PDB file of C-alpha atoms in Angstrom:
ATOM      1  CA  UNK H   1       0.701  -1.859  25.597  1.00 58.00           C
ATOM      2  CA  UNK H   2       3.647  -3.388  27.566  1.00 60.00           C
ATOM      3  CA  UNK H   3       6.858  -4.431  25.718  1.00 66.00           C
ATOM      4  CA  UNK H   4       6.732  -8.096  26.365  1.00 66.00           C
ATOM      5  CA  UNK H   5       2.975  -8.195  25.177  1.00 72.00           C
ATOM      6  CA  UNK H   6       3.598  -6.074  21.977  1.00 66.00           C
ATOM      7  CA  UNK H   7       6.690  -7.888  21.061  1.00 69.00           C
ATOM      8  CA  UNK H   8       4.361 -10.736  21.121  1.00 76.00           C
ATOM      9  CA  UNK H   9       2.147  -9.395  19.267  1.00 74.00           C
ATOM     10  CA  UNK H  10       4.844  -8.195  16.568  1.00 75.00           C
ATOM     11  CA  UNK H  11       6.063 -11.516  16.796  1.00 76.00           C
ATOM     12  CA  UNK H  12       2.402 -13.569  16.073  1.00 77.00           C
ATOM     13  CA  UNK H  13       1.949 -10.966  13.221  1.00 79.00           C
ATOM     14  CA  UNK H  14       5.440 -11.386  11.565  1.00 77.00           C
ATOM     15  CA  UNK H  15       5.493 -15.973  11.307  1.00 78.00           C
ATOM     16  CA  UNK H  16       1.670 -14.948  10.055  1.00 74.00           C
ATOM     17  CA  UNK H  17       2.690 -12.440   7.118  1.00 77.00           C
ATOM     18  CA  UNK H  18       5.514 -13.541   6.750  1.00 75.00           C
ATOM     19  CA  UNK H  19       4.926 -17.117   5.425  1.00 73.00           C
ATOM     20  CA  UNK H  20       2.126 -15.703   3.118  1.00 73.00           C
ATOM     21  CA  UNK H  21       4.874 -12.944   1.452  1.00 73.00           C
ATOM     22  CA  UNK H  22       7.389 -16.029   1.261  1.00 70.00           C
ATOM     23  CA  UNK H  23       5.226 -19.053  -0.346  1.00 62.00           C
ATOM     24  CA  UNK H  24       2.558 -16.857  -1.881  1.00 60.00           C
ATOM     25  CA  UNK H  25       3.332 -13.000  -2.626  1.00 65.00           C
ATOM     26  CA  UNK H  26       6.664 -12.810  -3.367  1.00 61.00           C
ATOM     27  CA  UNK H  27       7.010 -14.209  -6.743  1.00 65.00           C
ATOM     28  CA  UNK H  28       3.538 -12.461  -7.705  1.00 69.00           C
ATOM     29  CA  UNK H  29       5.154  -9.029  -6.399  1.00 67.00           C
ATOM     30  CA  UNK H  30       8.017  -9.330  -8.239  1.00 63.00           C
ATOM     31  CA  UNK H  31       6.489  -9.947 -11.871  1.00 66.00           C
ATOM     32  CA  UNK H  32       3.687  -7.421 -11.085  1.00 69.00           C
ATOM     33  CA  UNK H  33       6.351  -4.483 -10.135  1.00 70.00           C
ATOM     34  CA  UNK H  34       8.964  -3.399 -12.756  1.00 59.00           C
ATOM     35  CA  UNK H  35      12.707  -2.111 -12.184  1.00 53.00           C
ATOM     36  CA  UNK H  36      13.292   1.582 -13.342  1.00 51.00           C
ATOM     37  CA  UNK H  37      14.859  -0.338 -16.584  1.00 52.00           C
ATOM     38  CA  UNK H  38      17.946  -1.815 -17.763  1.00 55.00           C
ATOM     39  CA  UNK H  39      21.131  -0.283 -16.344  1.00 56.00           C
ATOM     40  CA  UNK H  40      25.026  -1.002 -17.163  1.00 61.00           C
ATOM     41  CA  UNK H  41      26.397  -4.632 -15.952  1.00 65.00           C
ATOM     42  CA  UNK H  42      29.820  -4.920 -17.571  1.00 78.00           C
ATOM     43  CA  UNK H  43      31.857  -5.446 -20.680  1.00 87.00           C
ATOM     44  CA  UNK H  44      33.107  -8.030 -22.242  1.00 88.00           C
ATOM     45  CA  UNK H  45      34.947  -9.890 -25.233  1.00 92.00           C
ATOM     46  CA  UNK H  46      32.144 -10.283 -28.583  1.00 88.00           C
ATOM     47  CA  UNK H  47      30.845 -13.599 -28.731  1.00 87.00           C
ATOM     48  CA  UNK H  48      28.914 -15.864 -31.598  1.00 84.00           C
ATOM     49  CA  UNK H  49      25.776 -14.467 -31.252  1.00 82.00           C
ATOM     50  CA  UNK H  50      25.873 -11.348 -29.572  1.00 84.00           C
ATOM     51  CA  UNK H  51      23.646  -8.476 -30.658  1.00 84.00           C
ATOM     52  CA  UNK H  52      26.109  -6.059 -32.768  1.00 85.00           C
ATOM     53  CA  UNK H  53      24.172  -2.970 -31.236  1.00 86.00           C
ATOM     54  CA  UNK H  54      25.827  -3.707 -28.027  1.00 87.00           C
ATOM     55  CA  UNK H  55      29.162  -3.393 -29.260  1.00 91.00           C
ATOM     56  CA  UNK H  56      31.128  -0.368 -27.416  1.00 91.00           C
ATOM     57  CA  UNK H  57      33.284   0.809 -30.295  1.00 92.00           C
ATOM     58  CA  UNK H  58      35.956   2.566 -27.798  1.00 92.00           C
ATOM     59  CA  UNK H  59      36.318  -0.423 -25.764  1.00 90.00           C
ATOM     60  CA  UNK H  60      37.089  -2.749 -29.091  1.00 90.00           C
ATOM     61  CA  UNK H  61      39.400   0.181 -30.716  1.00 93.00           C
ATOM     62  CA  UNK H  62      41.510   0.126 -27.771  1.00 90.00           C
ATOM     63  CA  UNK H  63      42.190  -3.595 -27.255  1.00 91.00           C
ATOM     64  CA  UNK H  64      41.959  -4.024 -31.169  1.00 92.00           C
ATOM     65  CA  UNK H  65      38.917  -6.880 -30.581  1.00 93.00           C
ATOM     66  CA  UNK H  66      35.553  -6.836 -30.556  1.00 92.00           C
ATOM     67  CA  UNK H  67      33.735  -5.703 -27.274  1.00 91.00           C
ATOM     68  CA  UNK H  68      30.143  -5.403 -25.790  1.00 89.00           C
ATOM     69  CA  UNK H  69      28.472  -3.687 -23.468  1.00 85.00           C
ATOM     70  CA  UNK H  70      26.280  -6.289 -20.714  1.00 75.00           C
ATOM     71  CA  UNK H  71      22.530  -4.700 -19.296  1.00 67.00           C
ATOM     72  CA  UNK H  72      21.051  -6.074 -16.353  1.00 54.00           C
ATOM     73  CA  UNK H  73      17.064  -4.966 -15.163  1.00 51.00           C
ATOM     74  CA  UNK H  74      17.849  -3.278 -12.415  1.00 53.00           C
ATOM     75  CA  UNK H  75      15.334  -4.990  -9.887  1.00 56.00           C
ATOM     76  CA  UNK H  76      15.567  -3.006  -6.974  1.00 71.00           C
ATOM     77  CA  UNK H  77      12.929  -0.932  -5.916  1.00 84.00           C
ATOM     78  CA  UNK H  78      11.066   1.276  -3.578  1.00 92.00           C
ATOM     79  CA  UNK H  79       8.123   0.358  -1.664  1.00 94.00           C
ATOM     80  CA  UNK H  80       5.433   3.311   0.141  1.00 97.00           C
ATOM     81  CA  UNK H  81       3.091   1.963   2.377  1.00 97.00           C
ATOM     82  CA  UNK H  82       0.426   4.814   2.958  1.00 98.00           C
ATOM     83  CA  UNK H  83      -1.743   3.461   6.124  1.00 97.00           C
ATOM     84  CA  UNK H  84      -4.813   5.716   6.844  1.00 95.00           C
ATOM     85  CA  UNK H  85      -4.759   5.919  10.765  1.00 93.00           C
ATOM     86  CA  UNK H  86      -7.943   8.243  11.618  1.00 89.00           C
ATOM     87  CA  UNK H  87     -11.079   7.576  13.814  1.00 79.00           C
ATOM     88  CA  UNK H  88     -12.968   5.221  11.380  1.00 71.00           C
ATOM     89  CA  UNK H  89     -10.554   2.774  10.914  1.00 64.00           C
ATOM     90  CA  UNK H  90     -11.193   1.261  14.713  1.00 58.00           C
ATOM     91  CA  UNK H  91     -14.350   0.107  13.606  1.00 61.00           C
ATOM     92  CA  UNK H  92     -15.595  -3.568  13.122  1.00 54.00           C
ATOM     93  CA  UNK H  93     -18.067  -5.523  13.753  1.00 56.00           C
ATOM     94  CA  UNK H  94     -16.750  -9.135  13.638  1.00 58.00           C
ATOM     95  CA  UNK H  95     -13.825 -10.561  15.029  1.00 61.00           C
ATOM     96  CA  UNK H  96     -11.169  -8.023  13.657  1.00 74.00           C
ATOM     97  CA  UNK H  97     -11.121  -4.386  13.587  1.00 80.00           C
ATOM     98  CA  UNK H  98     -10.479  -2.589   9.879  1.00 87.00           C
ATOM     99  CA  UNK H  99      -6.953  -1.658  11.765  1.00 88.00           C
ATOM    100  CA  UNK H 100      -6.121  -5.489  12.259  1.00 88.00           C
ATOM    101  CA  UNK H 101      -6.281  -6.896   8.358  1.00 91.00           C
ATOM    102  CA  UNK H 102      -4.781  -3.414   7.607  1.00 92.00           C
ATOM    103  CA  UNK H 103      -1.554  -4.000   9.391  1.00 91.00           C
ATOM    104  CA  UNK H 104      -1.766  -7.654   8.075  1.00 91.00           C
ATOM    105  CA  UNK H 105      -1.991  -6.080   4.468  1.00 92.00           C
ATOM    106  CA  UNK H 106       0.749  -3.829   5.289  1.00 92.00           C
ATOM    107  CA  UNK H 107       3.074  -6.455   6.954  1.00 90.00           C
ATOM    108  CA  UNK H 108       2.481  -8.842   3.922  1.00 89.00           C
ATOM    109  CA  UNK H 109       3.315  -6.021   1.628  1.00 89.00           C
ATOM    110  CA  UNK H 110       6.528  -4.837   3.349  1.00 89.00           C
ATOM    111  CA  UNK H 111       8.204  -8.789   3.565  1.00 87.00           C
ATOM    112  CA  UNK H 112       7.496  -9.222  -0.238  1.00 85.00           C
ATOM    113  CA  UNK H 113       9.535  -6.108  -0.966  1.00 86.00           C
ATOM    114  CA  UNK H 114      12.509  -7.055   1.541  1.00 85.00           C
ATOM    115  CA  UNK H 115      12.199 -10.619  -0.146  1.00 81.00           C
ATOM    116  CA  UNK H 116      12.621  -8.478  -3.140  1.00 80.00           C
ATOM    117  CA  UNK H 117      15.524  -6.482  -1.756  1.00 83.00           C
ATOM    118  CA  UNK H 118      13.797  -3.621  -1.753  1.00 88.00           C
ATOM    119  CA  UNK H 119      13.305  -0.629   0.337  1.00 92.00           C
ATOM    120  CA  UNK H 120      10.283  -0.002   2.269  1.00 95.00           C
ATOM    121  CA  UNK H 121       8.887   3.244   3.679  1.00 97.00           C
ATOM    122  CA  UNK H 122       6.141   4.198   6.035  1.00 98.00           C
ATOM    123  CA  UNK H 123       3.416   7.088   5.899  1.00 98.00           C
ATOM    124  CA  UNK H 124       1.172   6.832   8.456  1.00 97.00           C
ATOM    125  CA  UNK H 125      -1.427   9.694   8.441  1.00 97.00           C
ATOM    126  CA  UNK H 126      -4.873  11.431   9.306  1.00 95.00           C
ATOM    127  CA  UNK H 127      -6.023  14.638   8.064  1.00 94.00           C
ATOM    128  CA  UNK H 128      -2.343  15.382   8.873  1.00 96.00           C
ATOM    129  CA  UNK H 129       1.046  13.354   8.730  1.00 97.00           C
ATOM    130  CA  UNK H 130       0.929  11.096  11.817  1.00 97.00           C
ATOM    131  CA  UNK H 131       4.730   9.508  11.090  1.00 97.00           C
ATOM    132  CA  UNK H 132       7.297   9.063   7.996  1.00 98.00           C
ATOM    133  CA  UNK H 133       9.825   6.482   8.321  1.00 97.00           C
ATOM    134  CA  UNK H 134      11.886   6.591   5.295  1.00 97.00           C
ATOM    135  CA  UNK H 135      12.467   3.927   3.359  1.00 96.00           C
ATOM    136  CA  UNK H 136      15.127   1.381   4.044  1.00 94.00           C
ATOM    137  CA  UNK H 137      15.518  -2.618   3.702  1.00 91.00           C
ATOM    138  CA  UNK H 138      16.502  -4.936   5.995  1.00 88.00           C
ATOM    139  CA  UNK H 139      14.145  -7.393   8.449  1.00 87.00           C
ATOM    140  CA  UNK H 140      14.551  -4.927  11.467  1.00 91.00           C
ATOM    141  CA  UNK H 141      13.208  -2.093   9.802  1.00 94.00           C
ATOM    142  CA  UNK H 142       9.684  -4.127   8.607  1.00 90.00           C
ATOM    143  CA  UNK H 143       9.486  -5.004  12.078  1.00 90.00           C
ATOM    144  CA  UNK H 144       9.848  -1.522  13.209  1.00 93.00           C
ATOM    145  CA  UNK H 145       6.985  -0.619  10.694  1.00 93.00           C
ATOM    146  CA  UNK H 146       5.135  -3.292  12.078  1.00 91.00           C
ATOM    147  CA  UNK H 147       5.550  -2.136  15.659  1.00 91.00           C
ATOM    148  CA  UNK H 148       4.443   1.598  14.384  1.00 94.00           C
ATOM    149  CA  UNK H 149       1.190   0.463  12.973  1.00 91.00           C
ATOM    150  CA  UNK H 150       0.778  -1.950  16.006  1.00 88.00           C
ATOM    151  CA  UNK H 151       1.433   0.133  18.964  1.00 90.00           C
ATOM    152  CA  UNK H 152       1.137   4.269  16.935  1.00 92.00           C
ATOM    153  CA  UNK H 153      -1.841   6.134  18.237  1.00 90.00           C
ATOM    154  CA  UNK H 154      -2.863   8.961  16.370  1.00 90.00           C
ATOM    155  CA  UNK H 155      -3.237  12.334  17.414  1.00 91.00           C
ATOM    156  CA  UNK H 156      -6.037  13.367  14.535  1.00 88.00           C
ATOM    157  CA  UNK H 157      -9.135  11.627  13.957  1.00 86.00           C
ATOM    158  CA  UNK H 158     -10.463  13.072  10.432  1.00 89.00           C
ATOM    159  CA  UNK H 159      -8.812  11.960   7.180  1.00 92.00           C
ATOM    160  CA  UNK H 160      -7.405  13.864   4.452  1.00 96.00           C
ATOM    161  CA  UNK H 161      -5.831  11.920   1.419  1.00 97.00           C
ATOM    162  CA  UNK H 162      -5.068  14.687  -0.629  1.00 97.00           C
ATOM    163  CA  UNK H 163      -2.575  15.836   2.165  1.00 97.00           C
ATOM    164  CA  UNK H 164      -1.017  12.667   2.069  1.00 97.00           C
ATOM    165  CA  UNK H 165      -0.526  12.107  -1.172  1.00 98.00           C
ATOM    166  CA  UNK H 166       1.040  15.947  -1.239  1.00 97.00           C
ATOM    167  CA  UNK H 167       3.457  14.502   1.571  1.00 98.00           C
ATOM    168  CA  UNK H 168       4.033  11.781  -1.119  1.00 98.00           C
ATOM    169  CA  UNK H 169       5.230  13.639  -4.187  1.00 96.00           C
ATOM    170  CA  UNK H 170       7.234  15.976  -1.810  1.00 96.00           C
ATOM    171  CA  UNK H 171       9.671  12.981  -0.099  1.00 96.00           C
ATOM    172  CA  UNK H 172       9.871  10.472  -3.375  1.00 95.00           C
ATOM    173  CA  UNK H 173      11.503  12.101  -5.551  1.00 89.00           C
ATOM    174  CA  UNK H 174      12.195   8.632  -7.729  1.00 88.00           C
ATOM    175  CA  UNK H 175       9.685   6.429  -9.050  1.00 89.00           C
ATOM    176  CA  UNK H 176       8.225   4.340  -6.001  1.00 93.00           C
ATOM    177  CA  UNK H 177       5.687   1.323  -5.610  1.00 93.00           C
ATOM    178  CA  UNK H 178       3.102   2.765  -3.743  1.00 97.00           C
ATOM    179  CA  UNK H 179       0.489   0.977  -1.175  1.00 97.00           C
ATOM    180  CA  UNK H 180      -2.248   3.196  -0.085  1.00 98.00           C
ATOM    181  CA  UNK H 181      -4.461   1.183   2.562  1.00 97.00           C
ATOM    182  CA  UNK H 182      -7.633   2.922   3.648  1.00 96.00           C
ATOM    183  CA  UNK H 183     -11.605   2.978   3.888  1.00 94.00           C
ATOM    184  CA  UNK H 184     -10.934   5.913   1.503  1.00 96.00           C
ATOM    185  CA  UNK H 185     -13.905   7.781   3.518  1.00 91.00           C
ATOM    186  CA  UNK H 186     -12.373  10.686   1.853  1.00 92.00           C
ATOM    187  CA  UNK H 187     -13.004  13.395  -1.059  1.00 92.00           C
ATOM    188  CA  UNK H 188     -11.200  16.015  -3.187  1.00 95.00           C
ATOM    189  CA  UNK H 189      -7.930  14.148  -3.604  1.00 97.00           C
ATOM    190  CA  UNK H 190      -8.429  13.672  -7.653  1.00 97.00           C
ATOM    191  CA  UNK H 191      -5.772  16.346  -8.552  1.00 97.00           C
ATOM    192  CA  UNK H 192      -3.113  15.320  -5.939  1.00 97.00           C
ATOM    193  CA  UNK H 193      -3.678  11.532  -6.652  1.00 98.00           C
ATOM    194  CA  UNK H 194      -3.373  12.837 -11.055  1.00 97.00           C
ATOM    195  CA  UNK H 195      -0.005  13.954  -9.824  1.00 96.00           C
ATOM    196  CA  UNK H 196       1.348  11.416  -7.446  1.00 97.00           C
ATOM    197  CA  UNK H 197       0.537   8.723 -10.563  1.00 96.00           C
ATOM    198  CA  UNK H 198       2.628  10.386 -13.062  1.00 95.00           C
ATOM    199  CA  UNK H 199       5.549   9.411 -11.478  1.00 93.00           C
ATOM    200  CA  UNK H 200       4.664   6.255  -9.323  1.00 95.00           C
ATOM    201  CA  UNK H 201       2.730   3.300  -9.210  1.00 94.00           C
ATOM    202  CA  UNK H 202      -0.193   3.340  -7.000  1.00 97.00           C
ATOM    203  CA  UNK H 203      -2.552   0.914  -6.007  1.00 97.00           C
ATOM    204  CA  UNK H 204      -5.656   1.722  -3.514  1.00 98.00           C
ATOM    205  CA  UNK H 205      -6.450  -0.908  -1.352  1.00 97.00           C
ATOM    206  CA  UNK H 206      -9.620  -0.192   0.278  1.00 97.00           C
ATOM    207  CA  UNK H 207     -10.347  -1.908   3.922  1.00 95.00           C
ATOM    208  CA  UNK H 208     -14.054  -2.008   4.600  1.00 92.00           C
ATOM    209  CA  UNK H 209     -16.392  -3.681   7.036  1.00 88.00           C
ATOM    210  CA  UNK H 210     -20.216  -5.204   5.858  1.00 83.00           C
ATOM    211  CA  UNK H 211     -21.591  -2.611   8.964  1.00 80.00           C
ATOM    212  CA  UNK H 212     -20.761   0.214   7.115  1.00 82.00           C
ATOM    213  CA  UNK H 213     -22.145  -0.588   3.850  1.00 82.00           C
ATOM    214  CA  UNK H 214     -26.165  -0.763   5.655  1.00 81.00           C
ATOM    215  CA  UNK H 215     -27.339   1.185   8.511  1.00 79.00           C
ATOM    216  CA  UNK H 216     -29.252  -1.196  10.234  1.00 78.00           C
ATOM    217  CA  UNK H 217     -33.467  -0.362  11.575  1.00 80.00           C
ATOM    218  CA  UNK H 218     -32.530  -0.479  15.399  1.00 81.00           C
ATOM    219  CA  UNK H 219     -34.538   2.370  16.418  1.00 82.00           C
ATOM    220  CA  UNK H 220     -33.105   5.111  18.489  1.00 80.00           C
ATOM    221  CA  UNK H 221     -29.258   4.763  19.228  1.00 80.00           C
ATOM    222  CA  UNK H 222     -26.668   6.536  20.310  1.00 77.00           C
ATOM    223  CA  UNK H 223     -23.712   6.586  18.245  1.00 73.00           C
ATOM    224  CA  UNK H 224     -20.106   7.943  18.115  1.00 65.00           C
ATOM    225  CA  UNK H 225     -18.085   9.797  15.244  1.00 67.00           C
ATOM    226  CA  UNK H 226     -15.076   8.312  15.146  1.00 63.00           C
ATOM    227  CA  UNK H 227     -13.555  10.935  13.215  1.00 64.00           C
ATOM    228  CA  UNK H 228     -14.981  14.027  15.054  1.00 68.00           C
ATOM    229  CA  UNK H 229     -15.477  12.793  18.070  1.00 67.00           C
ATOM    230  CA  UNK H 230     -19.205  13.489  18.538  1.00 73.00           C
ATOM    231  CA  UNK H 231     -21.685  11.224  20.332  1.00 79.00           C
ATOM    232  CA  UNK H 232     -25.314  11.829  18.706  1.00 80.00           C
ATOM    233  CA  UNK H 233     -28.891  10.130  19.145  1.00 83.00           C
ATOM    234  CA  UNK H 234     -29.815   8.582  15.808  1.00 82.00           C
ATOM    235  CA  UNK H 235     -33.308   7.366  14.928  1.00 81.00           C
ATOM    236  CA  UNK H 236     -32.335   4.353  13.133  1.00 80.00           C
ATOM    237  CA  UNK H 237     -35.999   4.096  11.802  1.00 82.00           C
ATOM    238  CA  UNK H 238     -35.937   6.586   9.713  1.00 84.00           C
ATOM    239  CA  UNK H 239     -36.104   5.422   6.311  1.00 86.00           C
ATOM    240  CA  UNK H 240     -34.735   8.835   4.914  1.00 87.00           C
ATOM    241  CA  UNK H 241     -31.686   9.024   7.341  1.00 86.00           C
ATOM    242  CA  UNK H 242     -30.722   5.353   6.497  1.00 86.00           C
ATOM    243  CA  UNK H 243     -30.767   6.440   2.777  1.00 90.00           C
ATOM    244  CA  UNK H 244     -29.110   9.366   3.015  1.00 89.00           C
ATOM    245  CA  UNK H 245     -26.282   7.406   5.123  1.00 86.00           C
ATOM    246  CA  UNK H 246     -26.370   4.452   2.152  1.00 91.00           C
ATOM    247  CA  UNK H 247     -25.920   7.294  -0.551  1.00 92.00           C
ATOM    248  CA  UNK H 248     -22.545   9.134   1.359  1.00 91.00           C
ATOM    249  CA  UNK H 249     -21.332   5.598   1.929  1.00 91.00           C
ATOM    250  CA  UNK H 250     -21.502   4.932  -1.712  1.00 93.00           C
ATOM    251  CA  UNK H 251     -20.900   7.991  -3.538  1.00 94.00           C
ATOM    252  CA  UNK H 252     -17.246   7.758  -1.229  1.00 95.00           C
ATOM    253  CA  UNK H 253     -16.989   4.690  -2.577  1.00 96.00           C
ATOM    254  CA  UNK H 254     -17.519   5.255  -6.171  1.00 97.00           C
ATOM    255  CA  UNK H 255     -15.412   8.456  -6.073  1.00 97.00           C
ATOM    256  CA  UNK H 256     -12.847   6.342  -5.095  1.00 97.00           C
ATOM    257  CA  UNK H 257     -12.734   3.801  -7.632  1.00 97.00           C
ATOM    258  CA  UNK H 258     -13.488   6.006 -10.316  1.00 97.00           C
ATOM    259  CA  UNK H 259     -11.131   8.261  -9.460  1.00 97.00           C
ATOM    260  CA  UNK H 260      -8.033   5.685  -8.956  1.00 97.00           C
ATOM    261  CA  UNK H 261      -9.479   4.213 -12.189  1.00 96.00           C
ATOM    262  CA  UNK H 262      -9.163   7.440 -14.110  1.00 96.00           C
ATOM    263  CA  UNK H 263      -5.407   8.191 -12.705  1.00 96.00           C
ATOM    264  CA  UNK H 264      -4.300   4.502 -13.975  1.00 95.00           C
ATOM    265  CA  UNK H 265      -3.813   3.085 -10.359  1.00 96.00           C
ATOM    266  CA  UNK H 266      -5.193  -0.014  -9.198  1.00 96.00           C
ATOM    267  CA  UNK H 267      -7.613  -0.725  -7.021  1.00 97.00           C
ATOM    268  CA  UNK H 268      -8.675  -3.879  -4.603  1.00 97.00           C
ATOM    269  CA  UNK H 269     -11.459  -4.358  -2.720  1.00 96.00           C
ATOM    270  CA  UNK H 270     -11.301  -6.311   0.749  1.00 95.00           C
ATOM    271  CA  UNK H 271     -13.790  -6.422   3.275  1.00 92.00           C
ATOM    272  CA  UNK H 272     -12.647  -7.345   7.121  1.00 90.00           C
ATOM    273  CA  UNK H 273     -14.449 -11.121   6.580  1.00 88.00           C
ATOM    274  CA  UNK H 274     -13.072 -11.896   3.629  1.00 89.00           C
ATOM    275  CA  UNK H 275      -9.513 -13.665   2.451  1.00 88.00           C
ATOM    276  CA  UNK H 276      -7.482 -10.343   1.897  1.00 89.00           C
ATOM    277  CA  UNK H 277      -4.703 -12.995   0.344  1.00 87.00           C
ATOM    278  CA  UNK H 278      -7.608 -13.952  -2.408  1.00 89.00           C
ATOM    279  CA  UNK H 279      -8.104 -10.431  -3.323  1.00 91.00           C
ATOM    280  CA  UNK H 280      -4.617  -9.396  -3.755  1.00 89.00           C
ATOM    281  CA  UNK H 281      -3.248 -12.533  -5.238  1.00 87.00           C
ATOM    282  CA  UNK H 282      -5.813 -11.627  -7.685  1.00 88.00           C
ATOM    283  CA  UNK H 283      -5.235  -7.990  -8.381  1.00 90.00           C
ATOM    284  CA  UNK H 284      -1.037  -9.484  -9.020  1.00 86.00           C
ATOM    285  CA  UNK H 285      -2.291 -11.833 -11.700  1.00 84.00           C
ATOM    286  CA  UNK H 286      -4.410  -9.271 -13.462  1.00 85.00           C
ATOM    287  CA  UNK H 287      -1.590  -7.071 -13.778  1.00 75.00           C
TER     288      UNK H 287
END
């Protein structure tokens, strides 16, 4: 993509996500996400009132009056958006790839921490670690992450969450707000997902397209793997192959809620035709 025509494109996304995380998300993100607690403002002169537990006796004895200690929440936090970039999520069957609303999600996500003041990192990844951009906070920087899942083209096709979410608990070593966006068409990442939860707050947001949910009685066809790469002649009218695709669709699917569920992350469901804004604005209030 040239520079004029992605800066466009950066652009188009940006007045799009960015009114959404402004009018809608913000104030939803920031009573949904918690500071890491109260944390030392100041200290001043007792007043009528005052809670006597505050007073800071050493502070009082030396001026010979009555002193307290102030607490603030300390707001600021760090966002991790997780972005599954393999093979499968270039399909779509309507007007938008599972890629596109993904880097809408993401965008939205990223301007309702910085309206936040809070940092916001990037892990882009496959079955291996595509990109890390470490977190940071400023307008430049969520346009930079923009531009990454925009214009990045990755050089794996498979997916593999648990390696990700390794990658995770290795570079945040403080509690972090965690976005991981995905068709989660993944397995055996319940113990590295048990771990990553402990110490931050996850939330699964799963991207999916109505195609993928049905194989469809077309007859013979030849279709592409978009995570291996191989180009195969299905017979569509095979009752026992479309069941046997139905079942691996949904036992993915399943796995993944139940095994968010059972870590205590969240989970939202959004399929490419649907109002992603509905979905999440929902998932904030529940909270």
């Amino acid at each position: 993509m040239e520079t004029k025509d992605l800066l466009k494109k950066v652009r188009k996304i940006e007045i799009k996500t960015r009114r959404l995380s402004d009018h809608i998300f913000s104030g939803e993100y920031h009573t949904s996400f918690k500071g890491r607690g109260m944390t030392f403002s100041e200290v001043r002169p007792y007043q009528y009132g005052d809670d006597i537990r505050a007073i800071d006796w050493n502070v009082t004895a030396r001026y010979n009056e009555a002193h307290i200690k102030v607490f603030e929440e300390e707001r600021e936090l760090t966002m991790v958006l997780m972005v599954d970039i393999s093979g499968s999520e270039l399909f779509g069957t309507k007007s938008q790839f599972k890629k596109d609303i993904v880097t809408e999600i993401a965008a939205t996500m990223a301007f309702s921490a910085t309206q936040n003041n809070d940092k916001i990192g990037l892990i882009l990844f496959s079955d291996q670690i595509e990109l890390y951009i470490p977190p940071k906070k400023g307008r430049s920087h969520v346009l930079r992450i923009i531009r990454e899942l925009i214009e990045f083209k990755a050089k794996h096709q498979k997916t593999d969450l648990a390696q990700a979410l390794k990658f995770l608990s290795g570079t945040q070593k403080k509690k972090a707000i965690v976005f991981v966006i995905s068709d989660f068409m993944a397995d055996e990442y319940e113990h590295t997902l048990k771990i990553a939860s402990k110490k931050h707050d996850i939330t699964g947001i799963r991207v999916y397209d109505l195609r993928e949910e049905k194989m469809p009685n077309i007859g013979m066809v030849s279709m592409l793997d978009a995570e291996t790469g191989a180009t195969e002649l299905i017979n569509t009218g095979s009752k026992s192959l479309r069941m046997r695709y139905e079942k691996n669709y949904y036992d993915k699917v399943t796995y993944f809620k139940e095994t968010f569920s059972k870590s205590g992350s969240g989970v939202v469901n959004t399929r490419v035709d649907e109002s992603y804004v509905t979905k999440l604005l929902g998932y904030f209030k529940s909270r």
